[in-house]
Amino acid sequence: MSGDLFSPAGVTFKPISRKYINSQFVVLFIWVAIMLIGCAVAPLASGNPWLWLLEIGPLVLLVWQMWLIPRQVKSWGYAEGEKNLYIRRGIMFKKMWAVPYGRMQFVDVQQGPLDRAFGLARVSLKTASMESNADIPGLPRDEADRIRAVLTERGEALRAGL
């Protein structure tokens, strides 16, 4: 078998921004803080000191996610092929989309408050098929705008009849 299924010949993938790691850490810290506060209610309300062991769960989750998030972010990539936009992600369970430019119906750039704080944006692609809808998170805002413009232009040039 020639080549890797997730690295098509002649396609060079670009990574998403490493700033996305920090934005995901902020989300993680917020959720873990909420869980720690929630787990503290039981021992405080009951007076049972053994219930403080409930705090271990959110702390284990924190350590696990701090190890996992950078690896997940490194696994994201996108590439502009001749007729398709390729998007891939995943470490253990890999996934790759090849979205034909001519099938794209809508290209959207989204930016929430946390994305804005880190200078990031998300590009969302919509097609006629729900299976080929895809997102590229963690892009610098300028790159997201460039991708939207390029995809819109190529989509109109290669529009496929439905």
PDB file of C-alpha atoms in Angstrom:
ATOM      1  CA  MET A   1       0.000   0.000   0.000  1.00  0.00           C
ATOM      2  CA  SER A   2       1.537   3.315  -1.039  1.00  0.00           C
ATOM      3  CA  GLY A   3       1.406   6.408   1.171  1.00  0.00           C
ATOM      4  CA  ASP A   4      -0.577   7.283   4.235  1.00  0.00           C
ATOM      5  CA  LEU A   5      -4.362   7.463   3.987  1.00  0.00           C
ATOM      6  CA  PHE A   6      -4.284  10.752   5.919  1.00  0.00           C
ATOM      7  CA  SER A   7      -1.472  12.316   3.850  1.00  0.00           C
ATOM      8  CA  PRO A   8      -2.523  12.294   0.174  1.00  0.00           C
ATOM      9  CA  ALA A   9       0.289  12.550  -2.369  1.00  0.00           C
ATOM     10  CA  GLY A  10       1.147  16.107  -3.348  1.00  0.00           C
ATOM     11  CA  VAL A  11      -0.799  17.678  -0.461  1.00  0.00           C
ATOM     12  CA  THR A  12       1.038  19.712   2.184  1.00  0.00           C
ATOM     13  CA  PHE A  13      -0.944  20.349   5.346  1.00  0.00           C
ATOM     14  CA  LYS A  14      -0.686  23.598   7.302  1.00  0.00           C
ATOM     15  CA  PRO A  15      -1.097  23.484  11.084  1.00  0.00           C
ATOM     16  CA  ILE A  16      -3.576  25.581  13.018  1.00  0.00           C
ATOM     17  CA  SER A  17      -2.274  28.239  15.415  1.00  0.00           C
ATOM     18  CA  ARG A  18      -0.542  27.116  18.610  1.00  0.00           C
ATOM     19  CA  LYS A  19      -2.498  29.882  20.376  1.00  0.00           C
ATOM     20  CA  TYR A  20      -5.472  27.530  20.161  1.00  0.00           C
ATOM     21  CA  ILE A  21      -3.828  25.431  22.895  1.00  0.00           C
ATOM     22  CA  ASN A  22      -3.986  28.366  25.318  1.00  0.00           C
ATOM     23  CA  SER A  23      -7.593  29.148  24.437  1.00  0.00           C
ATOM     24  CA  GLN A  24      -8.542  25.526  25.101  1.00  0.00           C
ATOM     25  CA  PHE A  25      -6.653  25.641  28.425  1.00  0.00           C
ATOM     26  CA  VAL A  26      -8.779  28.635  29.482  1.00  0.00           C
ATOM     27  CA  VAL A  27     -11.955  26.656  28.742  1.00  0.00           C
ATOM     28  CA  LEU A  28     -10.528  23.652  30.602  1.00  0.00           C
ATOM     29  CA  PHE A  29      -9.634  25.708  33.689  1.00  0.00           C
ATOM     30  CA  ILE A  30     -13.114  27.208  33.833  1.00  0.00           C
ATOM     31  CA  TRP A  31     -14.794  23.776  33.675  1.00  0.00           C
ATOM     32  CA  VAL A  32     -12.423  22.238  36.214  1.00  0.00           C
ATOM     33  CA  ALA A  33     -12.985  25.177  38.606  1.00  0.00           C
ATOM     34  CA  ILE A  34     -16.751  24.654  38.321  1.00  0.00           C
ATOM     35  CA  MET A  35     -16.342  20.912  38.997  1.00  0.00           C
ATOM     36  CA  LEU A  36     -14.042  21.534  41.989  1.00  0.00           C
ATOM     37  CA  ILE A  37     -16.562  23.929  43.493  1.00  0.00           C
ATOM     38  CA  GLY A  38     -19.352  21.423  42.862  1.00  0.00           C
ATOM     39  CA  CYS A  39     -17.350  18.599  44.475  1.00  0.00           C
ATOM     40  CA  ALA A  40     -16.651  20.775  47.525  1.00  0.00           C
ATOM     41  CA  VAL A  41     -20.356  21.143  48.292  1.00  0.00           C
ATOM     42  CA  ALA A  42     -20.807  17.542  49.488  1.00  0.00           C
ATOM     43  CA  PRO A  43     -18.069  17.517  52.184  1.00  0.00           C
ATOM     44  CA  LEU A  44     -18.951  21.005  53.356  1.00  0.00           C
ATOM     45  CA  ALA A  45     -22.660  20.219  53.597  1.00  0.00           C
ATOM     46  CA  SER A  46     -22.251  16.807  55.244  1.00  0.00           C
ATOM     47  CA  GLY A  47     -19.155  17.384  57.330  1.00  0.00           C
ATOM     48  CA  ASN A  48     -17.750  14.054  56.110  1.00  0.00           C
ATOM     49  CA  PRO A  49     -13.995  14.600  55.428  1.00  0.00           C
ATOM     50  CA  TRP A  50     -13.828  11.523  53.175  1.00  0.00           C
ATOM     51  CA  LEU A  51     -15.966  13.298  50.592  1.00  0.00           C
ATOM     52  CA  TRP A  52     -13.028  15.617  49.892  1.00  0.00           C
ATOM     53  CA  LEU A  53     -11.687  12.718  47.838  1.00  0.00           C
ATOM     54  CA  LEU A  54     -14.252  13.738  45.202  1.00  0.00           C
ATOM     55  CA  GLU A  55     -11.851  16.574  44.330  1.00  0.00           C
ATOM     56  CA  ILE A  56      -9.446  14.022  42.856  1.00  0.00           C
ATOM     57  CA  GLY A  57     -11.651  13.436  39.777  1.00  0.00           C
ATOM     58  CA  PRO A  58     -11.516  17.010  38.414  1.00  0.00           C
ATOM     59  CA  LEU A  59      -7.785  17.224  39.188  1.00  0.00           C
ATOM     60  CA  VAL A  60      -7.087  13.998  37.279  1.00  0.00           C
ATOM     61  CA  LEU A  61      -9.179  15.362  34.390  1.00  0.00           C
ATOM     62  CA  LEU A  62      -7.143  18.587  34.479  1.00  0.00           C
ATOM     63  CA  VAL A  63      -3.815  16.757  34.256  1.00  0.00           C
ATOM     64  CA  TRP A  64      -5.088  14.426  31.504  1.00  0.00           C
ATOM     65  CA  GLN A  65      -6.459  17.276  29.386  1.00  0.00           C
ATOM     66  CA  MET A  66      -3.328  19.396  29.852  1.00  0.00           C
ATOM     67  CA  TRP A  67      -1.391  16.496  28.373  1.00  0.00           C
ATOM     68  CA  LEU A  68      -3.938  15.770  25.620  1.00  0.00           C
ATOM     69  CA  ILE A  69      -4.911  19.237  24.327  1.00  0.00           C
ATOM     70  CA  PRO A  70      -1.490  20.146  22.843  1.00  0.00           C
ATOM     71  CA  ARG A  71      -1.371  16.812  21.024  1.00  0.00           C
ATOM     72  CA  GLN A  72      -4.878  17.268  19.657  1.00  0.00           C
ATOM     73  CA  VAL A  73      -4.090  20.767  18.416  1.00  0.00           C
ATOM     74  CA  LYS A  74      -0.930  19.512  16.696  1.00  0.00           C
ATOM     75  CA  SER A  75      -3.007  16.878  14.880  1.00  0.00           C
ATOM     76  CA  TRP A  76      -5.206  19.503  13.148  1.00  0.00           C
ATOM     77  CA  GLY A  77      -4.203  20.485   9.626  1.00  0.00           C
ATOM     78  CA  TYR A  78      -5.671  21.852   6.419  1.00  0.00           C
ATOM     79  CA  ALA A  79      -4.480  21.986   2.833  1.00  0.00           C
ATOM     80  CA  GLU A  80      -5.722  23.650  -0.322  1.00  0.00           C
ATOM     81  CA  GLY A  81      -5.582  21.125  -3.119  1.00  0.00           C
ATOM     82  CA  GLU A  82      -6.325  21.682  -6.783  1.00  0.00           C
ATOM     83  CA  LYS A  83     -10.018  20.725  -6.515  1.00  0.00           C
ATOM     84  CA  ASN A  84     -10.515  19.975  -2.804  1.00  0.00           C
ATOM     85  CA  LEU A  85      -9.917  21.509   0.574  1.00  0.00           C
ATOM     86  CA  TYR A  86      -8.439  18.872   2.882  1.00  0.00           C
ATOM     87  CA  ILE A  87      -8.932  18.969   6.639  1.00  0.00           C
ATOM     88  CA  ARG A  88      -7.593  16.382   9.039  1.00  0.00           C
ATOM     89  CA  ARG A  89      -7.490  15.858  12.782  1.00  0.00           C
ATOM     90  CA  GLY A  90      -7.088  13.153  15.369  1.00  0.00           C
ATOM     91  CA  ILE A  91      -4.414  11.216  17.161  1.00  0.00           C
ATOM     92  CA  MET A  92      -5.834   7.793  17.886  1.00  0.00           C
ATOM     93  CA  PHE A  93      -9.052   8.195  15.923  1.00  0.00           C
ATOM     94  CA  LYS A  94      -8.067  10.111  12.801  1.00  0.00           C
ATOM     95  CA  LYS A  95     -10.480  11.817  10.469  1.00  0.00           C
ATOM     96  CA  MET A  96      -9.930  13.570   7.151  1.00  0.00           C
ATOM     97  CA  TRP A  97     -12.332  15.515   4.977  1.00  0.00           C
ATOM     98  CA  ALA A  98     -11.809  16.244   1.287  1.00  0.00           C
ATOM     99  CA  VAL A  99     -14.358  18.941   0.493  1.00  0.00           C
ATOM    100  CA  PRO A 100     -14.703  19.731  -3.231  1.00  0.00           C
ATOM    101  CA  TYR A 101     -14.605  23.479  -3.842  1.00  0.00           C
ATOM    102  CA  GLY A 102     -17.531  23.228  -6.262  1.00  0.00           C
ATOM    103  CA  ARG A 103     -19.767  21.650  -3.599  1.00  0.00           C
ATOM    104  CA  MET A 104     -19.281  24.369  -1.002  1.00  0.00           C
ATOM    105  CA  GLN A 105     -22.487  26.298  -0.483  1.00  0.00           C
ATOM    106  CA  PHE A 106     -21.457  28.477   2.422  1.00  0.00           C
ATOM    107  CA  VAL A 107     -18.132  29.481   3.986  1.00  0.00           C
ATOM    108  CA  ASP A 108     -18.387  31.215   7.351  1.00  0.00           C
ATOM    109  CA  VAL A 109     -15.828  32.782   9.688  1.00  0.00           C
ATOM    110  CA  GLN A 110     -16.786  32.725  13.368  1.00  0.00           C
ATOM    111  CA  GLN A 111     -15.079  34.413  16.287  1.00  0.00           C
ATOM    112  CA  GLY A 112     -16.315  34.293  19.873  1.00  0.00           C
ATOM    113  CA  PRO A 113     -15.013  36.405  22.760  1.00  0.00           C
ATOM    114  CA  LEU A 114     -12.315  33.894  23.706  1.00  0.00           C
ATOM    115  CA  ASP A 115     -11.205  33.561  20.071  1.00  0.00           C
ATOM    116  CA  ARG A 116     -11.018  37.356  19.825  1.00  0.00           C
ATOM    117  CA  ALA A 117      -8.864  37.525  22.962  1.00  0.00           C
ATOM    118  CA  PHE A 118      -6.354  35.153  21.346  1.00  0.00           C
ATOM    119  CA  GLY A 119      -6.660  36.605  17.809  1.00  0.00           C
ATOM    120  CA  LEU A 120      -8.193  33.398  16.454  1.00  0.00           C
ATOM    121  CA  ALA A 121     -11.184  32.455  14.314  1.00  0.00           C
ATOM    122  CA  ARG A 122     -12.980  29.345  13.032  1.00  0.00           C
ATOM    123  CA  VAL A 123     -13.811  28.687   9.387  1.00  0.00           C
ATOM    124  CA  SER A 124     -16.976  26.609   8.855  1.00  0.00           C
ATOM    125  CA  LEU A 125     -17.805  24.960   5.548  1.00  0.00           C
ATOM    126  CA  LYS A 126     -21.313  23.921   4.591  1.00  0.00           C
ATOM    127  CA  THR A 127     -22.166  21.667   1.673  1.00  0.00           C
ATOM    128  CA  ALA A 128     -25.295  19.929   0.434  1.00  0.00           C
ATOM    129  CA  SER A 129     -24.221  16.798   2.287  1.00  0.00           C
ATOM    130  CA  MET A 130     -24.218  16.909   6.090  1.00  0.00           C
ATOM    131  CA  GLU A 131     -21.330  14.429   6.043  1.00  0.00           C
ATOM    132  CA  SER A 132     -18.971  16.864   4.354  1.00  0.00           C
ATOM    133  CA  ASN A 133     -19.608  19.889   6.570  1.00  0.00           C
ATOM    134  CA  ALA A 134     -16.334  20.742   8.300  1.00  0.00           C
ATOM    135  CA  ASP A 135     -14.684  23.297  10.558  1.00  0.00           C
ATOM    136  CA  ILE A 136     -11.132  24.553  10.924  1.00  0.00           C
ATOM    137  CA  PRO A 137     -10.694  26.014  14.424  1.00  0.00           C
ATOM    138  CA  GLY A 138      -7.756  27.976  15.768  1.00  0.00           C
ATOM    139  CA  LEU A 139      -6.824  29.984  12.695  1.00  0.00           C
ATOM    140  CA  PRO A 140      -5.292  33.449  12.946  1.00  0.00           C
ATOM    141  CA  ARG A 141      -8.013  35.948  11.956  1.00  0.00           C
ATOM    142  CA  ASP A 142      -6.144  37.090   8.824  1.00  0.00           C
ATOM    143  CA  GLU A 143      -5.693  33.494   7.649  1.00  0.00           C
ATOM    144  CA  ALA A 144      -9.375  32.730   8.286  1.00  0.00           C
ATOM    145  CA  ASP A 145     -10.386  35.738   6.157  1.00  0.00           C
ATOM    146  CA  ARG A 146      -7.950  34.680   3.411  1.00  0.00           C
ATOM    147  CA  ILE A 147      -9.290  31.109   3.400  1.00  0.00           C
ATOM    148  CA  ARG A 148     -12.886  32.349   3.223  1.00  0.00           C
ATOM    149  CA  ALA A 149     -12.043  34.569   0.232  1.00  0.00           C
ATOM    150  CA  VAL A 150     -10.114  31.819  -1.582  1.00  0.00           C
ATOM    151  CA  LEU A 151     -12.766  29.159  -0.937  1.00  0.00           C
ATOM    152  CA  THR A 152     -15.576  31.455  -2.039  1.00  0.00           C
ATOM    153  CA  GLU A 153     -13.716  32.331  -5.245  1.00  0.00           C
ATOM    154  CA  ARG A 154     -12.822  28.717  -6.050  1.00  0.00           C
ATOM    155  CA  GLY A 155     -16.314  27.539  -5.145  1.00  0.00           C
ATOM    156  CA  GLU A 156     -17.915  29.956  -7.581  1.00  0.00           C
ATOM    157  CA  ALA A 157     -15.421  29.043 -10.313  1.00  0.00           C
ATOM    158  CA  LEU A 158     -15.958  25.285  -9.877  1.00  0.00           C
ATOM    159  CA  ARG A 159     -19.662  25.326  -8.951  1.00  0.00           C
ATOM    160  CA  ALA A 160     -21.108  21.861  -9.421  1.00  0.00           C
ATOM    161  CA  GLY A 161     -24.691  21.448 -10.513  1.00  0.00           C
ATOM    162  CA  LEU A 162     -27.020  20.091  -7.866  1.00  0.00           C
TER     163      LEU A 162
END
